[in-house]
Amino acid sequence: VVNQKNRGYGLAADIWSLGCTVLEMLTSQIPYSHLEGDIFQMQALFRIGRGELPRIPNSLSREAQDFIVKCLQVNPDNRPTAAQLMDHPFLKRPLSTFSSPASHHYIGVRMFKWQYAEEGKWLGSEACAMH
């Protein structure tokens, strides 16, 4: 939501959302999902307010970690613009190639390996660690 009168949220909020979305796509877990209880969302808000980032696994590439950290800056003025993110190494990195006979589809920043039964029916997807 862009509000020209400095009320509400601006474009930087979309960058925050992008960081959360990329993190969720790469880990298959929502940010701050390690928090427990019925009020985990409230706990997450307090942690965000204190500048605490969600857990970003070391198993992600340095480029992916850096991309997410840049998007999740608490101060919106410190977040990069969408144009700046387009030049980030995480997005510039070439896609991996696969020699597997299974078909592969690239969706956003996440790779899915589609598995088919002998009859050609879709059985599900398996996340492939790409970045």
Short mmCIF file of N, CA and C in Angstrom, two decimals:
data_model
loop_
_atom_site.label_atom_id
_atom_site.label_comp_id
_atom_site.label_asym_id
_atom_site.label_seq_id
_atom_site.Cartn_x
_atom_site.Cartn_y
_atom_site.Cartn_z
N VAL A 1 0.86 -1.17 0.00
CA VAL A 1 0.00 0.00 0.00
C VAL A 1 0.90 1.23 0.00
N VAL A 2 0.71 2.08 -0.94
CA VAL A 2 1.48 3.31 -1.02
C VAL A 2 0.59 4.46 -0.60
N ASN A 3 1.04 5.21 0.39
CA ASN A 3 0.27 6.34 0.88
C ASN A 3 1.14 7.58 0.75
N GLN A 4 0.75 8.47 -0.11
CA GLN A 4 1.53 9.67 -0.38
C GLN A 4 1.53 10.66 0.77
N LYS A 5 0.66 10.51 1.74
CA LYS A 5 0.56 11.45 2.86
C LYS A 5 1.31 10.97 4.09
N ASN A 6 2.24 10.04 3.92
CA ASN A 6 3.06 9.51 5.02
C ASN A 6 2.24 8.86 6.12
N ARG A 7 1.09 8.35 5.78
CA ARG A 7 0.30 7.57 6.73
C ARG A 7 0.20 6.16 6.18
N GLY A 8 0.19 5.20 7.04
CA GLY A 8 0.09 3.82 6.58
C GLY A 8 1.44 3.29 6.16
N TYR A 9 1.43 2.43 5.16
CA TYR A 9 2.64 1.74 4.74
C TYR A 9 3.03 2.16 3.34
N GLY A 10 4.31 2.13 3.08
CA GLY A 10 4.83 2.50 1.77
C GLY A 10 5.42 1.29 1.06
N LEU A 11 6.19 1.56 0.04
CA LEU A 11 6.80 0.50 -0.76
C LEU A 11 7.76 -0.36 0.05
N ALA A 12 8.37 0.20 1.08
CA ALA A 12 9.31 -0.57 1.90
C ALA A 12 8.62 -1.74 2.60
N ALA A 13 7.32 -1.60 2.87
CA ALA A 13 6.58 -2.71 3.48
C ALA A 13 6.51 -3.90 2.53
N ASP A 14 6.44 -3.62 1.24
CA ASP A 14 6.44 -4.70 0.26
C ASP A 14 7.78 -5.43 0.24
N ILE A 15 8.85 -4.70 0.48
CA ILE A 15 10.18 -5.32 0.53
C ILE A 15 10.28 -6.24 1.75
N TRP A 16 9.73 -5.79 2.88
CA TRP A 16 9.67 -6.65 4.08
C TRP A 16 8.90 -7.93 3.74
N SER A 17 7.76 -7.78 3.11
CA SER A 17 6.95 -8.95 2.75
C SER A 17 7.70 -9.88 1.81
N LEU A 18 8.44 -9.30 0.88
CA LEU A 18 9.24 -10.11 -0.04
C LEU A 18 10.27 -10.94 0.74
N GLY A 19 10.94 -10.31 1.69
CA GLY A 19 11.91 -11.05 2.50
C GLY A 19 11.27 -12.21 3.24
N CYS A 20 10.10 -11.97 3.81
CA CYS A 20 9.38 -13.04 4.51
C CYS A 20 8.97 -14.15 3.55
N THR A 21 8.52 -13.76 2.37
CA THR A 21 8.08 -14.74 1.38
C THR A 21 9.24 -15.59 0.89
N VAL A 22 10.37 -14.96 0.59
CA VAL A 22 11.55 -15.70 0.13
C VAL A 22 12.01 -16.66 1.23
N LEU A 23 12.05 -16.19 2.46
CA LEU A 23 12.46 -17.05 3.58
C LEU A 23 11.53 -18.25 3.70
N GLU A 24 10.23 -18.01 3.61
CA GLU A 24 9.27 -19.10 3.72
C GLU A 24 9.41 -20.08 2.55
N MET A 25 9.62 -19.56 1.36
CA MET A 25 9.75 -20.45 0.20
C MET A 25 11.00 -21.32 0.29
N LEU A 26 12.07 -20.76 0.80
CA LEU A 26 13.33 -21.51 0.87
C LEU A 26 13.39 -22.47 2.05
N THR A 27 12.60 -22.23 3.08
CA THR A 27 12.65 -23.08 4.28
C THR A 27 11.39 -23.90 4.50
N SER A 28 10.33 -23.58 3.79
CA SER A 28 9.02 -24.22 3.98
C SER A 28 8.46 -23.97 5.37
N GLN A 29 8.89 -22.89 6.01
CA GLN A 29 8.37 -22.51 7.32
C GLN A 29 8.14 -21.01 7.35
N ILE A 30 7.07 -20.61 8.03
CA ILE A 30 6.82 -19.18 8.13
C ILE A 30 7.85 -18.56 9.08
N PRO A 31 8.24 -17.32 8.85
CA PRO A 31 9.19 -16.67 9.76
C PRO A 31 8.67 -16.68 11.20
N TYR A 32 9.55 -16.87 12.12
CA TYR A 32 9.26 -16.92 13.56
C TYR A 32 8.40 -18.13 13.94
N SER A 33 8.34 -19.14 13.08
CA SER A 33 7.50 -20.31 13.39
C SER A 33 8.05 -21.11 14.56
N HIS A 34 9.30 -20.86 14.96
CA HIS A 34 9.87 -21.57 16.10
C HIS A 34 9.26 -21.09 17.42
N LEU A 35 8.60 -19.95 17.41
CA LEU A 35 7.94 -19.46 18.62
C LEU A 35 6.71 -20.32 18.87
N GLU A 36 6.41 -20.55 20.13
CA GLU A 36 5.33 -21.46 20.46
C GLU A 36 4.19 -20.74 21.15
N GLY A 37 3.08 -21.42 21.20
CA GLY A 37 1.93 -20.90 21.93
C GLY A 37 0.93 -20.19 21.04
N ASP A 38 -0.20 -19.89 21.65
CA ASP A 38 -1.29 -19.24 20.92
C ASP A 38 -0.97 -17.80 20.55
N ILE A 39 -0.03 -17.21 21.25
CA ILE A 39 0.27 -15.80 20.99
C ILE A 39 1.62 -15.64 20.28
N PHE A 40 2.00 -16.65 19.47
CA PHE A 40 3.31 -16.57 18.82
C PHE A 40 3.39 -15.35 17.91
N GLN A 41 2.26 -14.93 17.35
CA GLN A 41 2.27 -13.75 16.48
C GLN A 41 2.62 -12.50 17.28
N MET A 42 2.11 -12.42 18.50
CA MET A 42 2.44 -11.28 19.36
C MET A 42 3.91 -11.32 19.75
N GLN A 43 4.41 -12.52 20.05
CA GLN A 43 5.83 -12.66 20.37
C GLN A 43 6.69 -12.22 19.18
N ALA A 44 6.26 -12.59 17.98
CA ALA A 44 7.01 -12.20 16.78
C ALA A 44 7.02 -10.68 16.63
N LEU A 45 5.89 -10.03 16.87
CA LEU A 45 5.84 -8.57 16.77
C LEU A 45 6.81 -7.90 17.74
N PHE A 46 6.87 -8.40 18.96
CA PHE A 46 7.80 -7.84 19.94
C PHE A 46 9.25 -8.04 19.49
N ARG A 47 9.54 -9.21 18.95
CA ARG A 47 10.91 -9.48 18.49
C ARG A 47 11.27 -8.60 17.30
N ILE A 48 10.34 -8.41 16.40
CA ILE A 48 10.58 -7.52 15.26
C ILE A 48 10.84 -6.10 15.76
N GLY A 49 10.04 -5.66 16.73
CA GLY A 49 10.22 -4.33 17.30
C GLY A 49 11.57 -4.14 17.96
N ARG A 50 12.13 -5.23 18.48
CA ARG A 50 13.46 -5.17 19.10
C ARG A 50 14.58 -5.36 18.07
N GLY A 51 14.19 -5.52 16.81
CA GLY A 51 15.18 -5.69 15.76
C GLY A 51 15.68 -7.10 15.58
N GLU A 52 15.00 -8.08 16.16
CA GLU A 52 15.41 -9.48 16.04
C GLU A 52 14.89 -10.08 14.74
N LEU A 53 15.78 -10.58 13.94
CA LEU A 53 15.39 -11.23 12.70
C LEU A 53 14.86 -12.62 12.98
N PRO A 54 14.04 -13.16 12.08
CA PRO A 54 13.66 -14.56 12.23
C PRO A 54 14.88 -15.43 11.98
N ARG A 55 14.78 -16.69 12.33
CA ARG A 55 15.89 -17.61 12.09
C ARG A 55 16.11 -17.76 10.59
N ILE A 56 17.34 -17.56 10.18
CA ILE A 56 17.72 -17.75 8.78
C ILE A 56 18.76 -18.86 8.77
N PRO A 57 18.40 -20.03 8.25
CA PRO A 57 19.30 -21.18 8.34
C PRO A 57 20.64 -20.95 7.64
N ASN A 58 21.69 -21.48 8.25
CA ASN A 58 23.02 -21.43 7.64
C ASN A 58 23.10 -22.29 6.39
N SER A 59 22.12 -23.17 6.21
CA SER A 59 22.12 -24.03 5.02
C SER A 59 21.80 -23.24 3.75
N LEU A 60 21.24 -22.05 3.90
CA LEU A 60 21.00 -21.20 2.73
C LEU A 60 22.31 -20.58 2.27
N SER A 61 22.40 -20.28 1.00
CA SER A 61 23.61 -19.65 0.49
C SER A 61 23.81 -18.29 1.14
N ARG A 62 25.04 -17.82 1.10
CA ARG A 62 25.33 -16.48 1.64
C ARG A 62 24.52 -15.42 0.91
N GLU A 63 24.35 -15.60 -0.41
CA GLU A 63 23.57 -14.64 -1.18
C GLU A 63 22.12 -14.61 -0.72
N ALA A 64 21.54 -15.79 -0.48
CA ALA A 64 20.15 -15.86 -0.02
C ALA A 64 20.02 -15.23 1.37
N GLN A 65 20.95 -15.56 2.27
CA GLN A 65 20.91 -14.99 3.61
C GLN A 65 21.00 -13.47 3.56
N ASP A 66 21.92 -12.95 2.75
CA ASP A 66 22.11 -11.51 2.64
C ASP A 66 20.87 -10.84 2.06
N PHE A 67 20.28 -11.45 1.05
CA PHE A 67 19.06 -10.91 0.43
C PHE A 67 17.95 -10.78 1.46
N ILE A 68 17.74 -11.84 2.23
CA ILE A 68 16.68 -11.85 3.25
C ILE A 68 16.96 -10.81 4.33
N VAL A 69 18.19 -10.76 4.82
CA VAL A 69 18.56 -9.79 5.87
C VAL A 69 18.33 -8.36 5.38
N LYS A 70 18.69 -8.09 4.15
CA LYS A 70 18.49 -6.74 3.61
C LYS A 70 17.00 -6.39 3.54
N CYS A 71 16.18 -7.34 3.15
CA CYS A 71 14.73 -7.11 3.06
C CYS A 71 14.10 -6.91 4.43
N LEU A 72 14.64 -7.56 5.45
CA LEU A 72 14.02 -7.56 6.77
C LEU A 72 14.63 -6.52 7.72
N GLN A 73 15.16 -5.46 7.21
CA GLN A 73 15.63 -4.37 8.06
C GLN A 73 14.43 -3.76 8.77
N VAL A 74 14.52 -3.60 10.09
CA VAL A 74 13.39 -3.07 10.85
C VAL A 74 13.06 -1.65 10.41
N ASN A 75 14.07 -0.83 10.22
CA ASN A 75 13.83 0.54 9.78
C ASN A 75 13.58 0.52 8.27
N PRO A 76 12.38 0.91 7.83
CA PRO A 76 12.07 0.85 6.40
C PRO A 76 13.01 1.69 5.54
N ASP A 77 13.59 2.74 6.12
CA ASP A 77 14.52 3.58 5.37
C ASP A 77 15.82 2.85 5.03
N ASN A 78 16.10 1.77 5.76
CA ASN A 78 17.33 1.00 5.53
C ASN A 78 17.14 -0.15 4.55
N ARG A 79 15.90 -0.39 4.12
CA ARG A 79 15.64 -1.48 3.18
C ARG A 79 15.95 -1.03 1.76
N PRO A 80 16.46 -1.95 0.95
CA PRO A 80 16.71 -1.61 -0.44
C PRO A 80 15.40 -1.46 -1.21
N THR A 81 15.48 -0.81 -2.33
CA THR A 81 14.31 -0.71 -3.22
C THR A 81 14.23 -1.98 -4.05
N ALA A 82 13.11 -2.17 -4.72
CA ALA A 82 12.96 -3.32 -5.61
C ALA A 82 14.01 -3.27 -6.72
N ALA A 83 14.27 -2.08 -7.24
CA ALA A 83 15.28 -1.93 -8.30
C ALA A 83 16.66 -2.34 -7.79
N GLN A 84 16.99 -1.96 -6.57
CA GLN A 84 18.29 -2.35 -6.00
C GLN A 84 18.36 -3.86 -5.81
N LEU A 85 17.26 -4.47 -5.38
CA LEU A 85 17.25 -5.91 -5.18
C LEU A 85 17.41 -6.68 -6.49
N MET A 86 16.95 -6.11 -7.57
CA MET A 86 17.10 -6.78 -8.87
C MET A 86 18.57 -6.97 -9.24
N ASP A 87 19.44 -6.16 -8.68
CA ASP A 87 20.88 -6.29 -8.93
C ASP A 87 21.60 -7.12 -7.88
N HIS A 88 20.85 -7.67 -6.92
CA HIS A 88 21.46 -8.46 -5.85
C HIS A 88 21.98 -9.79 -6.41
N PRO A 89 23.14 -10.25 -5.94
CA PRO A 89 23.70 -11.52 -6.42
C PRO A 89 22.75 -12.71 -6.29
N PHE A 90 21.87 -12.69 -5.30
CA PHE A 90 20.91 -13.78 -5.12
C PHE A 90 20.01 -13.92 -6.35
N LEU A 91 19.60 -12.81 -6.92
CA LEU A 91 18.74 -12.85 -8.10
C LEU A 91 19.53 -12.96 -9.40
N LYS A 92 20.77 -12.57 -9.37
CA LYS A 92 21.62 -12.63 -10.57
C LYS A 92 22.23 -14.01 -10.79
N ARG A 93 22.21 -14.82 -9.75
CA ARG A 93 22.83 -16.14 -9.81
C ARG A 93 22.13 -17.00 -10.86
N PRO A 94 22.89 -17.69 -11.73
CA PRO A 94 22.25 -18.53 -12.76
C PRO A 94 21.55 -19.73 -12.13
N LEU A 95 20.51 -20.19 -12.80
CA LEU A 95 19.79 -21.37 -12.33
C LEU A 95 20.66 -22.60 -12.50
N SER A 96 20.50 -23.53 -11.58
CA SER A 96 21.21 -24.80 -11.69
C SER A 96 20.58 -25.62 -12.81
N THR A 97 21.36 -26.47 -13.42
CA THR A 97 20.82 -27.37 -14.43
C THR A 97 20.72 -28.76 -13.83
N PHE A 98 19.77 -29.52 -14.32
CA PHE A 98 19.52 -30.85 -13.78
C PHE A 98 19.60 -31.88 -14.90
N SER A 99 20.10 -33.05 -14.57
CA SER A 99 20.17 -34.13 -15.56
C SER A 99 19.09 -35.17 -15.30
N SER A 100 18.27 -34.95 -14.29
CA SER A 100 17.21 -35.89 -13.93
C SER A 100 16.13 -35.90 -15.01
N PRO A 101 15.54 -37.08 -15.29
CA PRO A 101 14.47 -37.13 -16.29
C PRO A 101 13.18 -36.46 -15.83
N ALA A 102 13.05 -36.23 -14.52
CA ALA A 102 11.83 -35.58 -14.03
C ALA A 102 11.80 -34.14 -14.52
N SER A 103 10.60 -33.63 -14.77
CA SER A 103 10.52 -32.24 -15.23
C SER A 103 10.69 -31.31 -14.04
N HIS A 104 11.27 -30.15 -14.30
CA HIS A 104 11.52 -29.16 -13.26
C HIS A 104 10.91 -27.84 -13.68
N HIS A 105 10.33 -27.14 -12.76
CA HIS A 105 9.71 -25.85 -13.03
C HIS A 105 10.28 -24.84 -12.04
N TYR A 106 10.65 -23.70 -12.54
CA TYR A 106 11.15 -22.64 -11.68
C TYR A 106 10.00 -21.70 -11.37
N ILE A 107 9.71 -21.50 -10.11
CA ILE A 107 8.63 -20.63 -9.70
C ILE A 107 9.20 -19.65 -8.69
N GLY A 108 9.25 -18.37 -9.04
CA GLY A 108 9.81 -17.37 -8.14
C GLY A 108 11.26 -17.69 -7.83
N VAL A 109 11.57 -17.90 -6.56
CA VAL A 109 12.94 -18.23 -6.17
C VAL A 109 13.04 -19.64 -5.63
N ARG A 110 12.03 -20.45 -5.93
CA ARG A 110 12.02 -21.80 -5.39
C ARG A 110 11.88 -22.82 -6.51
N MET A 111 12.62 -23.88 -6.42
CA MET A 111 12.57 -24.92 -7.43
C MET A 111 11.72 -26.07 -6.90
N PHE A 112 10.82 -26.54 -7.73
CA PHE A 112 10.00 -27.68 -7.35
C PHE A 112 10.30 -28.84 -8.28
N LYS A 113 10.43 -29.98 -7.73
CA LYS A 113 10.63 -31.18 -8.54
C LYS A 113 9.29 -31.90 -8.59
N TRP A 114 8.71 -31.91 -9.75
CA TRP A 114 7.39 -32.53 -9.91
C TRP A 114 7.58 -34.03 -10.08
N GLN A 115 6.81 -34.80 -9.36
CA GLN A 115 6.91 -36.25 -9.43
C GLN A 115 5.64 -36.80 -10.07
N TYR A 116 5.81 -37.65 -11.02
CA TYR A 116 4.67 -38.21 -11.72
C TYR A 116 4.62 -39.72 -11.52
N ALA A 117 3.42 -40.22 -11.41
CA ALA A 117 3.22 -41.67 -11.36
C ALA A 117 3.38 -42.22 -12.77
N GLU A 118 3.41 -43.52 -12.92
CA GLU A 118 3.56 -44.11 -14.25
C GLU A 118 2.46 -43.65 -15.18
N GLU A 119 1.26 -43.39 -14.64
CA GLU A 119 0.14 -42.96 -15.46
C GLU A 119 0.22 -41.47 -15.79
N GLY A 120 1.22 -40.78 -15.26
CA GLY A 120 1.36 -39.36 -15.53
C GLY A 120 0.57 -38.48 -14.58
N LYS A 121 0.06 -39.03 -13.51
CA LYS A 121 -0.69 -38.23 -12.54
C LYS A 121 0.28 -37.56 -11.58
N TRP A 122 -0.04 -36.34 -11.24
CA TRP A 122 0.81 -35.57 -10.34
C TRP A 122 0.68 -36.11 -8.93
N LEU A 123 1.80 -36.38 -8.28
CA LEU A 123 1.80 -36.91 -6.92
C LEU A 123 2.14 -35.86 -5.88
N GLY A 124 2.85 -34.82 -6.26
CA GLY A 124 3.24 -33.81 -5.28
C GLY A 124 4.50 -33.11 -5.71
N SER A 125 5.01 -32.30 -4.82
CA SER A 125 6.24 -31.57 -5.15
C SER A 125 7.22 -31.71 -4.01
N GLU A 126 8.46 -31.61 -4.36
CA GLU A 126 9.54 -31.72 -3.38
C GLU A 126 10.43 -30.49 -3.55
N ALA A 127 10.60 -29.75 -2.49
CA ALA A 127 11.43 -28.54 -2.57
C ALA A 127 12.88 -28.93 -2.77
N CYS A 128 13.54 -28.28 -3.67
CA CYS A 128 14.96 -28.51 -3.92
C CYS A 128 15.73 -27.31 -3.43
N ALA A 129 16.72 -27.53 -2.59
CA ALA A 129 17.54 -26.43 -2.10
C ALA A 129 18.34 -25.87 -3.26
N MET A 130 18.03 -24.65 -3.63
CA MET A 130 18.67 -24.08 -4.79
C MET A 130 19.63 -22.98 -4.42
N HIS A 131 19.27 -22.16 -3.48
CA HIS A 131 20.11 -21.01 -3.10
C HIS A 131 20.57 -21.18 -1.68
#
